[in-house]
Each structure stands twice: as structure tokens, then as C-alpha cells.
Amino acid sequence: MIPKSHPRYESLMTREKIVEGVKKGITSTQGLIAQGRGEAFDYLLGEKTTPDALHAEKVAAAMLLLAKTPVISVNGNVAALVPEEIIGLSEAVNAPLEANLFYRTEDRVNKIIKHLHSLGAKNMRTKTDALIPGIEHERAKVDSSGIFSADVVLVPLEDGDRCKALVDMGKTVIAIDLNPLSRTAQCAQVTIVDNVVRAIPNMTRFADELGRSDKDELEKLIKGFDNRKNLAKAIDDIFKHLASCK
Ligand code: PTJ
């Protein structure tokens, strides 16, 4: 039992959720390593949402609202850490959820779908009838009416080469990744350098607020965003936090 008074209570509870995800067969064992890496970067950022990350979350919410066929990709870590929250975002921006896994097994895909359904998810894409060109591993398997035909895809925390393959297909990719140097972070059009447990609720709040704005306002917000500058600021945010610890 972790006492609420523990100075790192939130972070330790997040860790417990991932462990629980592994026990339920939702999260891969490799997901534990990913979480550890995320924790390290979160520590460097001060375990808080920076103003720069918050701005990227607002831009991402605007992009999802303006998209014609947005899709939210869900992996084993997301399904364990923020299942209710990702359903909330899916409803707020009217984007279906699609389980898409790197360490794919049919059993884990089905468990994730069942888990999300049991928590109230109604808008899901569950077919596996298309392939993302240029990917040779299991993550290539997608739903033709989901990720395959999406114009904007939200990819919360993942490794590797799918982001580039999606961009090569002409899609806009929004990534959530605590590591601003990762391949996915570097390749996405919008990178949210924040913990997924903070980023998703923030995005839902922004989507609710921005849903009342007109299209021009959302377009202006998106046009003013530069992901190169955003990533550079995220690295500065790490430096600033480290300097404040001296
Ligand atoms: O469920 P699967 O099979 O699709 O596998 C999912 C994981 C995450 C295991 C897989 O995609 C993987 O191996 O990813 P990596 O290479 O470990 O990369 C994950 C990235 O997410 C790293 O850059 C981490 O720093 C980052 N990350 C980890 N936890 C969080 C995070 N970013 C935001 N919030 C987190 N909680």
C-alpha cells in the first residue's frame, strides 16, 4: 500500500496501473520498460505540465476538432493508464478509438477492446483489414475505416517508425511523448511532451472549451504552431528545471 502522504504518490500510483495492466493481459511486459523511461523524462521536466506542453495540448485539441476523420490510437500502456480519460477525449472530439499494438497479439487486442467497451466506449474501430504501407511489423495492421483512412491520428506514447509511415500516407500525426528526442516526437506535426495521464484530461478540457469557438479561430491557433520550436522549448524546459534544482 502506497500512503497518500508519499511525496511521489501520483507517480507511484501510475506505476501500479501499468503493473495491473500487465497482470490483466492488457499491457505488454515491455510496457513496463516504456513506463520507466517515461518516468525518467517526467522527472527531468519536474513531473508537471509545462506551459509549452499545455499549448501543444490546446493546438492538438483544435486539430482533432477540425479533422474530418480523426482517430485515436490506443496501445497497452494507454489502455492501462488512462482508459476512462481516452474515452472522454474520444467523445469530446468525436474520434473513434482503435487498438493498435507494437507487440501485437490477438489476445491482447481483444482484451483492450473488451476493457474499453466495459468502461463505456461506444465509438471504436475493431477490424484488421488494411496495412499501413512501409511498416514490416505488427503495428501495420489497421482498420480500413479507422487509422487507415484517418486524416488526423493521435498516437499517445509509442516507439519507432509508424509516425513516419503515417505522415508518408499524408496524415497529420499528433504524438504524446515525454521524450522530446524520440523518433515519434521528432516526426509528428504536433508533439505533446507531457505525461499521458496529464495530457489526455487537459486535451479533453480544451476540446470542450474550443468546441464553442469558430473554425477561423481554431485554424489560427493551428497555423501559429511550429513543432520544431515546440520541441526546442521542451528541451529548454528540461534545462530550466535542472537549473532550478541546483
Ligand atoms: O502495447 P504495445 O504493444 O503497442 O507497446 C507499447 C509500448 C509503449 C511498450 C511500445 O510502443 C514501446 O516499446 O515504446 P517505447 O519504445 O518504449 O517508447 C515509448 C515512449 O513513450 C518513450 O519515448 C517514453 O519516454 C514515452 N513514455 C513512456 N511513458 C509515458 C511516455 N510518454 C508519455 N506519458 C507516459 N506515461
Tab-separated table of C-alpha atoms and ligand atoms in Angstrom:
chain	number	residue	atom	x	y	z
A	1	MET	CA	0.000	0.000	0.000
A	2	ILE	CA	1.375	3.390	-1.003
A	3	PRO	CA	0.383	6.089	1.537
A	4	LYS	CA	-1.194	9.254	0.088
A	5	SER	CA	1.386	11.260	2.034
A	6	HIS	CA	4.227	9.822	-0.078
A	7	PRO	CA	5.850	12.741	-1.964
A	8	ARG	CA	5.687	10.789	-5.245
A	9	TYR	CA	2.246	9.262	-4.652
A	10	GLU	CA	0.854	10.139	-8.113
A	11	SER	CA	3.826	8.703	-9.970
A	12	LEU	CA	3.826	5.524	-7.883
A	13	MET	CA	0.082	5.023	-8.411
A	14	THR	CA	0.610	5.409	-12.168
A	15	ARG	CA	3.247	2.682	-11.948
A	16	GLU	CA	0.735	0.452	-10.143
A	17	LYS	CA	-1.762	0.929	-13.006
A	18	ILE	CA	0.793	-0.320	-15.532
A	19	VAL	CA	1.610	-3.336	-13.346
A	20	GLU	CA	-2.134	-4.026	-13.083
A	21	GLY	CA	-2.386	-3.719	-16.892
A	22	VAL	CA	0.285	-6.402	-17.304
A	23	LYS	CA	-1.495	-8.681	-14.817
A	24	LYS	CA	-4.781	-8.263	-16.746
A	25	GLY	CA	-3.051	-9.068	-20.058
A	26	ILE	CA	-3.728	-5.570	-21.456
A	27	THR	CA	-0.205	-4.186	-21.263
A	28	SER	CA	2.934	-5.856	-22.638
A	29	THR	CA	5.815	-6.589	-20.284
A	30	GLN	CA	7.836	-4.245	-22.497
A	31	GLY	CA	5.295	-1.597	-21.475
A	32	LEU	CA	6.899	-1.627	-18.024
A	33	ILE	CA	10.219	-0.579	-19.571
A	34	ALA	CA	8.477	2.153	-21.574
A	35	GLN	CA	6.872	3.450	-18.373
A	36	GLY	CA	10.277	3.547	-16.635
A	37	ARG	CA	11.706	5.560	-19.499
A	38	GLY	CA	8.743	7.913	-19.358
A	39	GLU	CA	9.169	8.355	-15.593
A	40	ALA	CA	12.800	9.364	-16.075
A	41	PHE	CA	11.881	12.079	-18.598
A	42	ASP	CA	8.966	13.193	-16.434
A	43	TYR	CA	11.384	13.646	-13.527
A	44	LEU	CA	13.587	15.841	-15.718
A	45	LEU	CA	10.557	18.008	-16.530
A	46	GLY	CA	9.578	18.347	-12.860
A	47	GLU	CA	6.600	15.942	-13.175
A	48	LYS	CA	4.316	18.754	-14.288
A	49	THR	CA	2.715	20.027	-17.474
A	50	THR	CA	4.856	22.886	-18.759
A	51	PRO	CA	3.186	25.937	-20.357
A	52	ASP	CA	4.667	24.767	-23.695
A	53	ALA	CA	3.111	21.310	-23.368
A	54	LEU	CA	-0.193	22.904	-22.386
A	55	HIS	CA	-0.122	24.999	-25.548
A	56	ALA	CA	0.603	21.917	-27.683
A	57	GLU	CA	-2.356	20.187	-25.991
A	58	LYS	CA	-4.593	23.101	-26.974
A	59	VAL	CA	-3.374	23.018	-30.591
A	60	ALA	CA	-3.859	19.234	-30.699
A	61	ALA	CA	-7.433	19.586	-29.421
A	62	ALA	CA	-8.126	22.165	-32.132
A	63	MET	CA	-6.684	19.832	-34.795
A	64	LEU	CA	-8.818	16.917	-33.652
A	65	LEU	CA	-11.929	19.135	-33.641
A	66	LEU	CA	-11.235	20.379	-37.172
A	67	ALA	CA	-10.342	16.947	-38.553
A	68	LYS	CA	-12.797	15.178	-40.853
A	69	THR	CA	-11.855	11.619	-39.862
A	70	PRO	CA	-9.760	11.754	-36.677
A	71	VAL	CA	-8.745	8.519	-34.921
A	72	ILE	CA	-7.172	7.913	-31.518
A	73	SER	CA	-4.717	5.020	-31.445
A	74	VAL	CA	-4.659	3.024	-28.201
A	75	ASN	CA	-1.823	0.757	-27.055
A	76	GLY	CA	-1.356	-1.388	-23.970
A	77	ASN	CA	0.074	1.411	-21.840
A	78	VAL	CA	-2.690	3.868	-22.701
A	79	ALA	CA	-5.388	1.260	-22.050
A	80	ALA	CA	-3.937	0.662	-18.578
A	81	LEU	CA	-3.120	4.252	-17.622
A	82	VAL	CA	-5.978	6.362	-18.983
A	83	PRO	CA	-8.857	4.173	-20.232
A	84	GLU	CA	-11.723	6.370	-18.978
A	85	GLU	CA	-9.880	9.545	-19.926
A	86	ILE	CA	-9.210	8.394	-23.509
A	87	ILE	CA	-12.910	7.509	-23.879
A	88	GLY	CA	-13.713	11.031	-22.635
A	89	LEU	CA	-11.424	12.568	-25.250
A	90	SER	CA	-12.862	10.325	-27.959
A	91	GLU	CA	-16.337	11.636	-27.123
A	92	ALA	CA	-15.217	15.280	-26.822
A	93	VAL	CA	-13.642	15.340	-30.317
A	94	ASN	CA	-15.845	12.678	-31.886
A	95	ALA	CA	-12.913	10.434	-32.818
A	96	PRO	CA	-13.082	6.637	-32.684
A	97	LEU	CA	-10.600	4.599	-30.655
A	98	GLU	CA	-8.550	1.900	-32.364
A	99	ALA	CA	-6.304	-0.607	-30.602
A	100	ASN	CA	-3.012	-0.709	-32.464
A	101	LEU	CA	-0.128	-2.583	-30.906
A	102	PHE	CA	3.565	-2.936	-31.493
A	103	TYR	CA	3.896	-6.211	-29.555
A	104	ARG	CA	0.636	-7.356	-31.080
A	105	THR	CA	-1.198	-10.494	-30.044
A	106	GLU	CA	-4.861	-11.084	-30.925
A	107	ASP	CA	-5.491	-11.894	-27.262
A	108	ARG	CA	-4.185	-8.513	-26.087
A	109	VAL	CA	-6.052	-6.603	-28.830
A	110	ASN	CA	-9.296	-8.313	-27.796
A	111	LYS	CA	-8.672	-7.677	-24.110
A	112	ILE	CA	-8.078	-3.974	-24.765
A	113	ILE	CA	-11.267	-3.702	-26.862
A	114	LYS	CA	-13.258	-5.509	-24.160
A	115	HIS	CA	-11.736	-3.340	-21.434
A	116	LEU	CA	-12.667	-0.117	-23.247
A	117	HIS	CA	-16.168	-1.425	-24.067
A	118	SER	CA	-16.723	-2.356	-20.422
A	119	LEU	CA	-15.858	1.218	-19.431
A	120	GLY	CA	-18.417	2.645	-21.853
A	121	ALA	CA	-16.514	3.144	-25.125
A	122	LYS	CA	-19.020	3.176	-27.981
A	123	ASN	CA	-17.029	4.667	-30.807
A	124	MET	CA	-14.394	2.086	-31.746
A	125	ARG	CA	-12.789	0.689	-34.896
A	126	THR	CA	-12.079	-3.004	-34.412
A	127	LYS	CA	-11.443	-4.501	-37.846
A	128	THR	CA	-7.998	-5.535	-39.059
A	129	ASP	CA	-8.416	-5.368	-42.807
A	130	ALA	CA	-5.739	-2.949	-44.009
A	131	LEU	CA	-1.988	-2.438	-43.767
A	132	ILE	CA	-0.012	0.779	-43.326
A	133	PRO	CA	2.478	0.758	-46.218
A	134	GLY	CA	6.155	0.801	-45.297
A	135	ILE	CA	5.872	-0.953	-41.920
A	136	GLU	CA	7.081	-4.511	-41.642
A	137	HIS	CA	5.934	-5.281	-38.122
A	138	GLU	CA	2.583	-5.932	-36.471
A	139	ARG	CA	1.721	-2.263	-35.991
A	140	ALA	CA	1.000	-2.123	-39.721
A	141	LYS	CA	-2.319	-3.940	-39.155
A	142	VAL	CA	-5.163	-1.417	-39.025
A	143	ASP	CA	-8.859	-0.878	-39.689
A	144	SER	CA	-9.628	0.420	-43.203
A	145	SER	CA	-12.318	2.699	-41.750
A	146	GLY	CA	-10.089	3.763	-38.843
A	147	ILE	CA	-6.393	4.645	-38.829
A	148	PHE	CA	-6.010	3.686	-42.495
A	149	SER	CA	-8.417	6.358	-43.720
A	150	ALA	CA	-7.948	8.918	-40.940
A	151	ASP	CA	-6.797	12.450	-41.736
A	152	VAL	CA	-5.523	13.114	-38.200
A	153	VAL	CA	-4.184	10.379	-35.889
A	154	LEU	CA	-3.392	10.820	-32.202
A	155	VAL	CA	-0.607	8.446	-31.163
A	156	PRO	CA	-0.062	8.569	-27.436
A	157	LEU	CA	3.335	7.166	-26.469
A	158	GLU	CA	4.928	4.748	-28.829
A	159	ASP	CA	8.250	3.904	-30.320
A	160	GLY	CA	9.603	3.904	-33.771
A	161	ASP	CA	8.607	4.155	-37.327
A	162	ARG	CA	4.811	4.265	-37.513
A	163	CYS	CA	4.720	8.045	-37.235
A	164	LYS	CA	6.811	8.422	-40.416
A	165	ALA	CA	4.702	5.835	-42.245
A	166	LEU	CA	1.514	7.711	-41.296
A	167	VAL	CA	3.000	11.054	-42.340
A	168	ASP	CA	4.103	9.453	-45.632
A	169	MET	CA	0.436	8.473	-46.153
A	170	GLY	CA	-0.432	12.181	-45.959
A	171	LYS	CA	-1.848	12.116	-42.436
A	172	THR	CA	-1.339	14.604	-39.643
A	173	VAL	CA	0.131	12.940	-36.558
A	174	ILE	CA	-0.192	14.207	-33.010
A	175	ALA	CA	2.161	12.429	-30.590
A	176	ILE	CA	2.264	12.394	-26.802
A	177	ASP	CA	5.775	11.517	-25.670
A	178	LEU	CA	7.755	12.572	-22.621
A	179	ASN	CA	10.952	12.109	-24.603
A	180	PRO	CA	11.302	15.086	-26.974
A	181	LEU	CA	14.170	13.289	-28.737
A	182	SER	CA	12.297	10.123	-29.685
A	183	ARG	CA	11.747	9.301	-33.354
A	184	THR	CA	7.997	9.693	-32.922
A	185	ALA	CA	8.367	13.030	-31.117
A	186	GLN	CA	10.658	14.314	-33.864
A	187	CYS	CA	8.459	13.151	-36.724
A	188	ALA	CA	4.976	14.226	-35.571
A	189	GLN	CA	3.393	17.504	-36.676
A	190	VAL	CA	2.368	18.206	-33.062
A	191	THR	CA	4.317	16.667	-30.177
A	192	ILE	CA	2.957	16.949	-26.680
A	193	VAL	CA	5.906	16.494	-24.316
A	194	ASP	CA	3.890	15.575	-21.255
A	195	ASN	CA	2.761	12.530	-19.317
A	196	VAL	CA	-0.231	10.916	-20.977
A	197	VAL	CA	-2.005	10.894	-17.585
A	198	ARG	CA	-1.940	14.716	-17.545
A	199	ALA	CA	-2.135	15.334	-21.301
A	200	ILE	CA	-5.382	13.489	-22.093
A	201	PRO	CA	-7.592	15.253	-19.483
A	202	ASN	CA	-6.076	18.614	-20.499
A	203	MET	CA	-6.892	17.920	-24.157
A	204	THR	CA	-10.466	16.975	-23.296
A	205	ARG	CA	-10.878	20.219	-21.349
A	206	PHE	CA	-9.523	22.217	-24.285
A	207	ALA	CA	-11.774	20.338	-26.715
A	208	ASP	CA	-14.814	21.248	-24.595
A	209	GLU	CA	-13.733	24.907	-24.482
A	210	LEU	CA	-12.708	25.170	-28.148
A	211	GLY	CA	-15.826	23.368	-29.319
A	212	ARG	CA	-17.569	26.710	-28.772
A	213	SER	CA	-15.042	28.634	-30.947
A	214	ASP	CA	-15.480	29.269	-34.647
A	215	LYS	CA	-13.460	27.479	-37.314
A	216	ASP	CA	-11.276	30.528	-38.115
A	217	GLU	CA	-10.123	30.767	-34.533
A	218	LEU	CA	-9.109	27.093	-34.465
A	219	GLU	CA	-7.304	27.435	-37.790
A	220	LYS	CA	-5.400	30.477	-36.496
A	221	LEU	CA	-4.295	28.523	-33.433
A	222	ILE	CA	-3.007	25.665	-35.599
A	223	LYS	CA	-1.288	27.947	-38.119
A	224	GLY	CA	0.683	29.691	-35.373
A	225	PHE	CA	2.173	26.401	-34.150
A	226	ASP	CA	5.681	25.270	-35.105
A	227	ASN	CA	6.674	21.808	-33.865
A	228	ARG	CA	10.432	22.428	-34.308
A	229	LYS	CA	10.170	25.385	-31.931
A	230	ASN	CA	7.893	23.393	-29.633
A	231	LEU	CA	10.459	20.571	-29.346
A	232	ALA	CA	13.294	23.038	-28.771
A	233	LYS	CA	11.251	24.629	-25.991
A	234	ALA	CA	10.657	21.219	-24.410
A	235	ILE	CA	14.431	20.687	-24.247
A	236	ASP	CA	14.805	24.191	-22.759
A	237	ASP	CA	12.130	23.301	-20.198
A	238	ILE	CA	14.260	20.327	-19.102
A	239	PHE	CA	17.355	22.566	-18.803
A	240	LYS	CA	15.387	25.165	-16.846
A	241	HIS	CA	14.052	22.579	-14.437
A	242	LEU	CA	17.507	21.084	-13.928
A	243	ALA	CA	18.973	24.557	-13.314
A	244	SER	CA	16.282	25.234	-10.703
A	245	CYS	CA	17.350	22.059	-8.844
A	246	LYS	CA	20.973	23.165	-8.367
B	1	PTJ	O1	1.137	-2.038	-26.290
B	1	PTJ	P1	2.151	-2.073	-27.408
B	1	PTJ	O2	2.488	-3.468	-27.822
B	1	PTJ	O3	1.735	-1.239	-28.581
B	1	PTJ	O4	3.519	-1.444	-26.856
B	1	PTJ	C1	3.536	-0.129	-26.353
B	1	PTJ	C2	4.976	0.314	-25.971
B	1	PTJ	C3	4.856	1.677	-25.315
B	1	PTJ	C4	5.548	-0.704	-24.995
B	1	PTJ	C5	5.839	0.355	-27.271
B	1	PTJ	O5	5.285	1.258	-28.181
B	1	PTJ	C6	7.275	0.717	-26.940
B	1	PTJ	O6	8.141	-0.128	-26.775
B	1	PTJ	O7	7.519	2.032	-26.830
B	1	PTJ	P2	8.951	2.644	-26.415
B	1	PTJ	O8	9.971	2.418	-27.466
B	1	PTJ	O9	9.308	2.209	-25.048
B	1	PTJ	O10	8.625	4.176	-26.427
B	1	PTJ	C7	7.654	4.737	-25.585
B	1	PTJ	C8	7.880	6.240	-25.496
B	1	PTJ	O11	6.856	6.783	-24.664
B	1	PTJ	C9	9.208	6.631	-24.849
B	1	PTJ	O12	9.761	7.739	-25.557
B	1	PTJ	C10	8.829	7.063	-23.420
B	1	PTJ	O13	9.659	8.081	-22.913
B	1	PTJ	C11	7.413	7.576	-23.623
B	1	PTJ	N1	6.542	7.379	-22.452
B	1	PTJ	C12	6.536	6.340	-21.589
B	1	PTJ	N2	5.579	6.503	-20.666
B	1	PTJ	C13	4.953	7.665	-20.956
B	1	PTJ	C14	5.568	8.243	-22.101
B	1	PTJ	N3	5.147	9.386	-22.651
B	1	PTJ	C15	4.089	9.989	-22.073
B	1	PTJ	N4	3.460	9.509	-20.974
B	1	PTJ	C16	3.849	8.354	-20.386
B	1	PTJ	N5	3.225	7.897	-19.301
